[in-house]
Amino acid sequence: MLIELSAVGAALAFICLVGYLIQTLRRGMVTLEETNETLVEVRKAVHDLSGEAEDLIHSANQITVDVKSKMKTVEPLLESAQDMGEVIHSVTNTVKQAATGYGYGLPPVKNEKAPNREVKIKLK
């Protein structure tokens, strides 16, 4: 009779263990389903973001091409401005040389000092 009671006790313990294992597996399945749903949402978000990123890169490439073409258009203008600056510099040097050569040999002009005047300031 003791062996029969032990067998019944072992069977009951095994049944409880199997019941607990079934509950744990069900919770695990629920967690896996939630994980799969989250993974699907993440994949969709990544797909949408990759499409937006491709559009953004395409727009950036178009802007780069546009800027390069506009720089090529403006480049001759900048070169002309540089040439004009060099010409003005040359003319300035020529005028300076002519001005110093024109007054050569003349006595320097004396500057008369202005009379000193006192300035009074009244503060309220």
Backbone as a chain_set.jsonl record, in Angstrom:
{"seq": "MLIELSAVGAALAFICLVGYLIQTLRRGMVTLEETNETLVEVRKAVHDLSGEAEDLIHSANQITVDVKSKMKTVEPLLESAQDMGEVIHSVTNTVKQAATGYGYGLPPVKNEKAPNREVKIKLK", "coords": {"N": [[0.807, -1.17, 0.0], [1.991, 1.232, 0.631], [3.715, 1.659, -1.471], [1.889, 2.082, -3.494], [0.704, 4.491, -2.647], [2.904, 6.147, -2.798], [3.364, 6.071, -5.541], [1.017, 7.294, -6.438], [1.378, 9.822, -5.278], [3.683, 10.637, -6.628], [2.66, 10.709, -9.208], [0.751, 12.75, -8.932], [2.461, 14.891, -8.336], [3.874, 14.989, -10.714], [1.791, 15.672, -12.463], [1.164, 18.249, -11.488], [3.577, 19.498, -12.043], [3.601, 19.312, -14.849], [1.325, 20.866, -15.391], [2.201, 23.406, -14.466], [4.313, 23.762, -16.226], [2.913, 23.888, -18.647], [1.498, 26.312, -18.28], [3.67, 28.078, -18.169], [4.737, 27.749, -20.752], [2.582, 28.727, -22.271], [2.58, 31.437, -21.502], [5.064, 32.074, -22.521], [4.523, 31.741, -25.255], [2.677, 33.826, -25.67], [4.332, 35.995, -25.177], [6.161, 35.651, -27.291], [4.431, 36.074, -29.475], [3.789, 38.802, -29.093], [6.344, 39.835, -29.423], [6.803, 39.17, -32.099], [4.832, 40.788, -33.329], [5.806, 43.316, -32.64], [8.236, 43.228, -33.991], [7.333, 43.138, -36.644], [6.187, 45.694, -36.825], [8.492, 47.25, -36.44], [10.006, 46.513, -38.683], [8.36, 47.555, -40.696], [8.495, 50.296, -40.074], [11.245, 50.748, -40.459], [11.406, 50.193, -43.171], [9.809, 52.259, -44.218], [11.34, 54.456, -43.355], [13.702, 53.984, -44.75], [12.87, 54.435, -47.346], [12.243, 57.17, -47.189], [14.794, 58.11, -46.603], [16.152, 57.502, -48.959], [14.808, 59.228, -50.715], [15.585, 61.663, -49.579], [18.377, 61.596, -49.968], [18.422, 61.597, -52.736], [17.312, 64.127, -53.234], [19.308, 65.706, -52.044], [21.439, 65.144, -53.751], [20.469, 66.301, -56.116], [20.386, 68.985, -55.328], [23.112, 69.425, -54.936], [24.102, 69.137, -57.548], [22.778, 71.288, -58.733], [23.888, 73.461, -57.298], [26.571, 73.237, -58.063], [26.356, 73.784, -60.814], [25.455, 76.427, -60.72], [27.631, 77.626, -59.484], [29.528, 77.342, -61.487], [28.419, 79.082, -63.286], [28.695, 81.538, -61.975], [31.398, 81.768, -61.67], [32.947, 83.018, -63.866], [32.18, 85.686, -63.435], [33.285, 86.223, -60.916], [35.978, 85.937, -61.56], [36.233, 88.092, -63.31], [35.783, 90.174, -61.507], [38.042, 89.884, -59.922], [40.048, 90.446, -61.809], [39.36, 93.103, -62.302], [39.893, 94.241, -59.822], [42.671, 93.922, -59.767], [43.357, 95.64, -61.865], [42.48, 98.107, -60.835], [44.205, 98.282, -58.668], [46.63, 98.485, -60.028], [46.237, 100.927, -61.385], [46.011, 102.631, -59.19], [48.592, 102.41, -58.093], [50.035, 103.56, -60.214], [49.005, 106.196, -60.239], [49.845, 106.983, -57.714], [52.635, 106.893, -58.033], [52.903, 108.852, -60.006], [51.978, 111.078, -58.634], [53.869, 111.372, -56.598], [56.114, 111.893, -58.141], [55.429, 114.275, -59.384], [55.464, 116.313, -57.478], [58.107, 116.5, -56.9], [61.06, 117.975, -55.706], [59.95, 120.315, -54.796], [59.498, 122.51, -52.006], [58.487, 121.256, -48.784], [55.13, 121.663, -47.611], [54.183, 123.772, -44.986], [52.315, 123.078, -42.18], [50.073, 124.952, -40.404], [49.425, 125.165, -36.995], [46.311, 124.73, -35.402], [44.69, 127.078, -33.262], [44.731, 126.497, -29.739], [41.847, 125.682, -28.0], [39.769, 125.952, -25.216], [37.539, 123.571, -23.937], [34.511, 123.45, -22.366], [32.488, 121.483, -20.355], [29.341, 121.041, -19.035], [27.837, 119.243, -16.535], [24.784, 117.977, -15.452]], "CA": [[0.0, 0.0, 0.0], [2.905, 2.358, 0.678], [4.217, 1.856, -2.828], [0.791, 2.647, -4.273], [0.578, 5.889, -2.248], [4.063, 6.852, -3.352], [3.133, 6.193, -6.984], [-0.027, 8.3, -6.605], [2.01, 11.11, -4.951], [4.584, 10.99, -7.735], [1.814, 11.051, -10.348], [0.192, 14.071, -8.667], [3.549, 15.86, -8.476], [4.154, 15.1, -12.15], [0.681, 16.408, -13.058], [1.356, 19.665, -11.11], [4.729, 19.987, -12.803], [3.164, 19.47, -16.235], [0.421, 22.024, -15.415], [3.031, 24.608, -14.365], [5.062, 23.854, -17.483], [1.966, 24.339, -19.678], [1.277, 27.743, -18.051], [4.891, 28.789, -18.558], [4.815, 27.716, -22.216], [1.564, 29.64, -22.806], [3.106, 32.794, -21.314], [6.141, 32.231, -23.505], [3.907, 31.912, -26.581], [2.119, 35.183, -25.714], [5.478, 36.903, -25.301], [6.67, 35.512, -28.659], [3.495, 36.744, -30.382], [4.003, 40.243, -28.942], [7.644, 40.133, -30.031], [6.619, 39.126, -33.559], [4.098, 41.991, -33.723], [6.743, 44.442, -32.531], [9.207, 43.081, -35.076], [6.664, 43.543, -37.879], [6.091, 47.16, -36.787], [9.838, 47.804, -36.629], [10.369, 46.322, -40.096], [7.6, 48.519, -41.484], [9.065, 51.624, -39.816], [12.553, 50.805, -41.124], [11.158, 50.266, -44.614], [9.362, 53.629, -44.498], [12.479, 55.356, -43.167], [14.677, 53.805, -45.833], [12.32, 55.14, -48.506], [12.437, 58.602, -46.966], [16.229, 58.389, -46.701], [16.495, 57.5, -50.387], [14.303, 60.492, -51.268], [16.431, 62.741, -49.068], [19.668, 61.515, -50.665], [18.182, 62.032, -54.116], [17.165, 65.592, -53.192], [20.627, 66.285, -51.763], [22.224, 65.047, -54.987], [19.966, 67.314, -57.045], [20.833, 70.29, -54.842], [24.548, 69.506, -55.202], [24.275, 69.384, -58.987], [22.315, 72.656, -58.976], [24.878, 74.395, -56.751], [27.764, 73.181, -58.92], [26.087, 74.494, -62.071], [25.392, 77.863, -60.424], [29.001, 78.082, -59.23], [30.18, 77.478, -62.792], [27.864, 80.285, -63.901], [29.192, 82.715, -61.27], [32.867, 81.782, -61.703], [33.493, 84.082, -64.715], [31.935, 86.976, -62.791], [34.292, 86.382, -59.871], [37.26, 86.162, -62.227], [36.204, 89.479, -63.794], [35.947, 91.045, -60.34], [39.449, 89.814, -59.535], [40.794, 91.215, -62.815], [39.062, 94.514, -62.082], [40.647, 94.626, -58.636], [44.076, 94.058, -60.153], [43.476, 96.857, -62.68], [42.362, 99.246, -59.916], [45.46, 98.328, -57.917], [47.654, 98.996, -60.946], [45.966, 102.354, -61.598], [46.343, 103.31, -57.936], [50.056, 102.509, -58.02], [50.483, 104.52, -61.224], [48.65, 107.531, -59.756], [50.72, 107.264, -56.582], [53.961, 107.207, -58.574], [52.809, 110.135, -60.705], [51.812, 112.129, -57.633], [55.151, 111.588, -55.919], [57.035, 112.469, -59.121], [54.969, 115.619, -59.733], [55.862, 117.272, -56.454], [59.525, 116.322, -56.596], [61.874, 119.175, -55.724], [59.256, 121.44, -54.163], [59.644, 122.466, -50.548], [57.284, 120.746, -48.124], [54.17, 122.657, -47.138], [54.121, 123.813, -43.53], [50.957, 123.113, -41.633], [49.95, 125.793, -39.225], [48.624, 124.517, -35.965], [45.095, 125.448, -35.014], [44.828, 127.58, -31.884], [44.138, 125.646, -28.705], [40.637, 126.244, -27.417], [39.294, 125.179, -24.088], [36.179, 123.071, -24.068], [33.905, 123.286, -21.052], [31.298, 120.634, -20.384], [28.59, 121.133, -17.789], [27.03, 118.059, -16.248], [23.68, 118.273, -14.536]], "C": [[0.878, 1.273, 0.0], [3.454, 2.666, -0.709], [3.128, 2.496, -3.687], [0.597, 4.134, -3.934], [1.739, 6.724, -2.8], [3.889, 7.072, -4.843], [2.079, 7.26, -7.253], [0.548, 9.693, -6.319], [2.928, 11.568, -6.075], [3.771, 11.405, -8.96], [1.214, 12.437, -10.157], [1.264, 15.16, -8.82], [3.879, 16.066, -9.954], [3.061, 15.9, -12.849], [0.809, 17.905, -12.732], [2.506, 20.278, -11.905], [4.357, 20.226, -14.261], [2.228, 20.673, -16.362], [1.204, 23.338, -15.357], [3.815, 24.83, -15.656], [4.159, 24.343, -18.616], [1.696, 25.834, -19.522], [2.491, 28.567, -18.502], [5.023, 28.838, -20.071], [3.782, 28.648, -22.845], [2.02, 31.095, -22.662], [4.229, 33.075, -22.317], [5.594, 32.446, -24.906], [3.319, 33.316, -26.725], [3.248, 36.196, -25.902], [6.056, 36.844, -26.71], [5.745, 36.184, -29.671], [3.661, 38.264, -30.31], [5.324, 40.665, -29.588], [7.538, 40.133, -31.549], [5.871, 40.362, -34.061], [5.008, 43.222, -33.686], [7.753, 44.406, -33.665], [8.6, 43.485, -36.418], [6.554, 45.069, -37.941], [7.447, 47.812, -37.036], [10.269, 47.665, -38.081], [9.644, 47.323, -40.985], [8.177, 49.926, -41.314], [10.409, 51.78, -40.515], [12.373, 50.913, -42.631], [10.719, 51.674, -45.008], [10.519, 54.617, -44.391], [13.503, 55.21, -44.283], [14.176, 54.474, -47.11], [12.503, 56.641, -48.383], [13.908, 58.98, -47.09], [16.676, 58.409, -48.158], [16.022, 58.794, -51.052], [15.176, 61.666, -50.841], [17.787, 62.759, -49.767], [19.513, 61.98, -52.105], [18.054, 63.555, -54.178], [18.505, 66.271, -52.948], [21.51, 66.231, -53.005], [21.774, 66.093, -56.004], [20.424, 68.715, -56.629], [22.317, 70.478, -55.127], [24.812, 69.807, -56.665], [23.877, 70.818, -59.318], [23.339, 73.682, -58.491], [26.131, 74.409, -57.616], [27.537, 73.947, -60.218], [26.028, 76.004, -61.838], [26.778, 78.421, -60.129], [29.762, 78.246, -60.542], [29.684, 78.729, -63.506], [28.475, 81.544, -63.286], [30.715, 82.848, -61.378], [33.444, 82.846, -62.636], [33.296, 85.476, -64.108], [32.974, 87.238, -61.703], [35.672, 86.622, -60.468], [37.337, 87.593, -62.756], [36.398, 90.453, -62.643], [37.399, 91.042, -59.875], [40.309, 90.615, -60.515], [40.587, 92.713, -62.61], [39.812, 95.036, -60.86], [42.12, 94.814, -58.945], [44.296, 95.327, -60.975], [43.411, 98.089, -61.786], [43.641, 99.396, -59.102], [46.577, 98.908, -58.777], [47.482, 100.496, -61.17], [46.334, 103.148, -60.352], [47.848, 103.473, -57.793], [50.593, 103.54, -59.012], [50.198, 105.948, -60.771], [49.552, 107.921, -58.595], [52.117, 107.653, -57.066], [53.953, 108.561, -59.277], [52.714, 111.278, -59.705], [53.125, 112.392, -56.911], [56.167, 112.203, -56.872], [56.682, 113.895, -59.453], [55.469, 116.647, -58.738], [57.333, 117.195, -56.123], [60.273, 117.641, -56.718], [61.202, 120.374, -55.102], [59.441, 121.361, -52.657], [58.354, 121.951, -49.912], [56.419, 121.878, -47.596], [54.124, 122.583, -45.626], [52.665, 123.91, -43.105], [50.952, 123.991, -40.405], [49.027, 125.105, -38.239], [47.409, 125.375, -35.655], [45.251, 125.919, -33.58], [44.123, 126.641, -30.915], [42.937, 126.353, -28.104], [40.207, 125.344, -26.274], [37.845, 124.778, -24.329], [35.648, 122.835, -22.667], [32.617, 122.489, -21.214], [30.628, 120.74, -19.03], [27.727, 119.879, -17.663], [25.948, 118.423, -15.256], [23.633, 117.251, -13.44]], "O": [[0.496, 2.28, -0.595], [3.631, 3.831, -1.064], [3.418, 3.358, -4.517], [0.354, 4.945, -4.828], [1.554, 7.869, -3.212], [4.227, 8.138, -5.358], [2.22, 8.046, -8.189], [0.242, 10.644, -7.039], [2.948, 12.747, -6.431], [4.145, 12.34, -9.668], [1.167, 13.224, -11.102], [0.994, 16.226, -9.373], [4.133, 17.189, -10.388], [3.352, 16.715, -13.725], [0.586, 18.743, -13.605], [2.426, 21.414, -12.373], [4.754, 21.233, -14.845], [2.32, 21.423, -17.333], [0.912, 24.273, -16.103], [3.958, 25.963, -16.116], [4.595, 25.13, -19.456], [1.664, 26.557, -20.518], [2.348, 29.614, -19.134], [5.389, 29.877, -20.62], [4.073, 29.295, -23.851], [1.867, 31.891, -23.588], [4.325, 34.166, -22.879], [6.139, 33.246, -25.667], [3.446, 33.933, -27.783], [3.128, 37.136, -26.688], [6.408, 37.882, -27.272], [6.221, 36.8, -30.625], [3.674, 38.938, -31.34], [5.41, 41.719, -30.218], [8.114, 40.994, -32.214], [6.228, 40.924, -35.097], [4.977, 44.059, -34.588], [8.088, 45.445, -34.236], [9.274, 44.105, -37.241], [6.8, 45.668, -38.988], [7.542, 48.806, -37.756], [10.836, 48.597, -38.652], [10.232, 47.876, -41.915], [8.329, 50.661, -42.289], [10.686, 52.827, -41.1], [13.107, 51.645, -43.294], [11.191, 52.222, -46.004], [10.664, 55.507, -45.229], [14.104, 56.195, -44.714], [14.971, 55.021, -47.874], [12.872, 57.311, -49.348], [14.238, 60.042, -47.617], [17.491, 59.246, -48.546], [16.745, 59.385, -51.854], [15.47, 62.554, -51.64], [18.289, 63.827, -50.119], [20.379, 62.678, -52.632], [18.618, 64.196, -55.065], [18.809, 67.291, -53.567], [22.251, 67.176, -53.279], [22.605, 66.703, -56.678], [20.802, 69.529, -57.472], [22.74, 71.566, -55.517], [25.656, 70.642, -56.987], [24.557, 71.489, -60.094], [23.624, 74.656, -59.187], [26.695, 75.473, -57.875], [28.419, 74.674, -60.675], [26.501, 76.776, -62.671], [27.074, 79.563, -60.483], [30.549, 79.18, -60.693], [30.435, 79.366, -64.245], [28.743, 82.512, -63.998], [31.253, 83.94, -61.194], [34.376, 83.538, -62.228], [34.156, 86.344, -64.257], [33.483, 88.352, -61.584], [36.449, 87.42, -59.942], [38.383, 88.236, -62.662], [37.103, 91.452, -62.788], [37.927, 92.081, -59.479], [41.189, 91.37, -60.103], [41.527, 93.497, -62.732], [40.313, 96.16, -60.874], [42.751, 95.749, -58.45], [45.304, 96.012, -60.803], [44.2, 99.018, -61.957], [44.107, 100.512, -58.872], [47.372, 99.724, -58.31], [48.456, 101.248, -61.149], [46.912, 104.23, -60.457], [48.33, 104.542, -57.418], [51.502, 104.303, -58.686], [51.056, 106.82, -60.904], [49.979, 109.072, -58.504], [52.71, 108.614, -56.576], [54.905, 109.331, -59.15], [53.311, 112.335, -59.912], [53.453, 113.548, -56.642], [57.016, 112.977, -56.43], [57.577, 114.674, -59.783], [55.858, 117.747, -59.129], [57.765, 117.787, -55.133], [60.137, 118.346, -57.718], [61.867, 121.39, -54.896], [59.531, 120.27, -52.094], [57.262, 122.18, -50.433], [56.924, 122.923, -47.185], [54.038, 121.502, -45.043], [51.899, 124.726, -43.617], [51.737, 123.791, -39.478], [47.994, 124.543, -38.604], [47.487, 126.604, -35.649], [45.876, 125.237, -32.767], [43.075, 126.072, -31.218], [43.03, 127.524, -27.736], [40.279, 124.119, -26.368], [37.043, 125.551, -24.854], [36.253, 122.113, -21.875], [31.784, 122.771, -22.075], [31.268, 120.551, -17.995], [26.988, 119.518, -18.579], [26.22, 119.138, -14.291], [22.771, 117.324, -12.564]]}, "num_chains": 1, "name": "protein.A"}
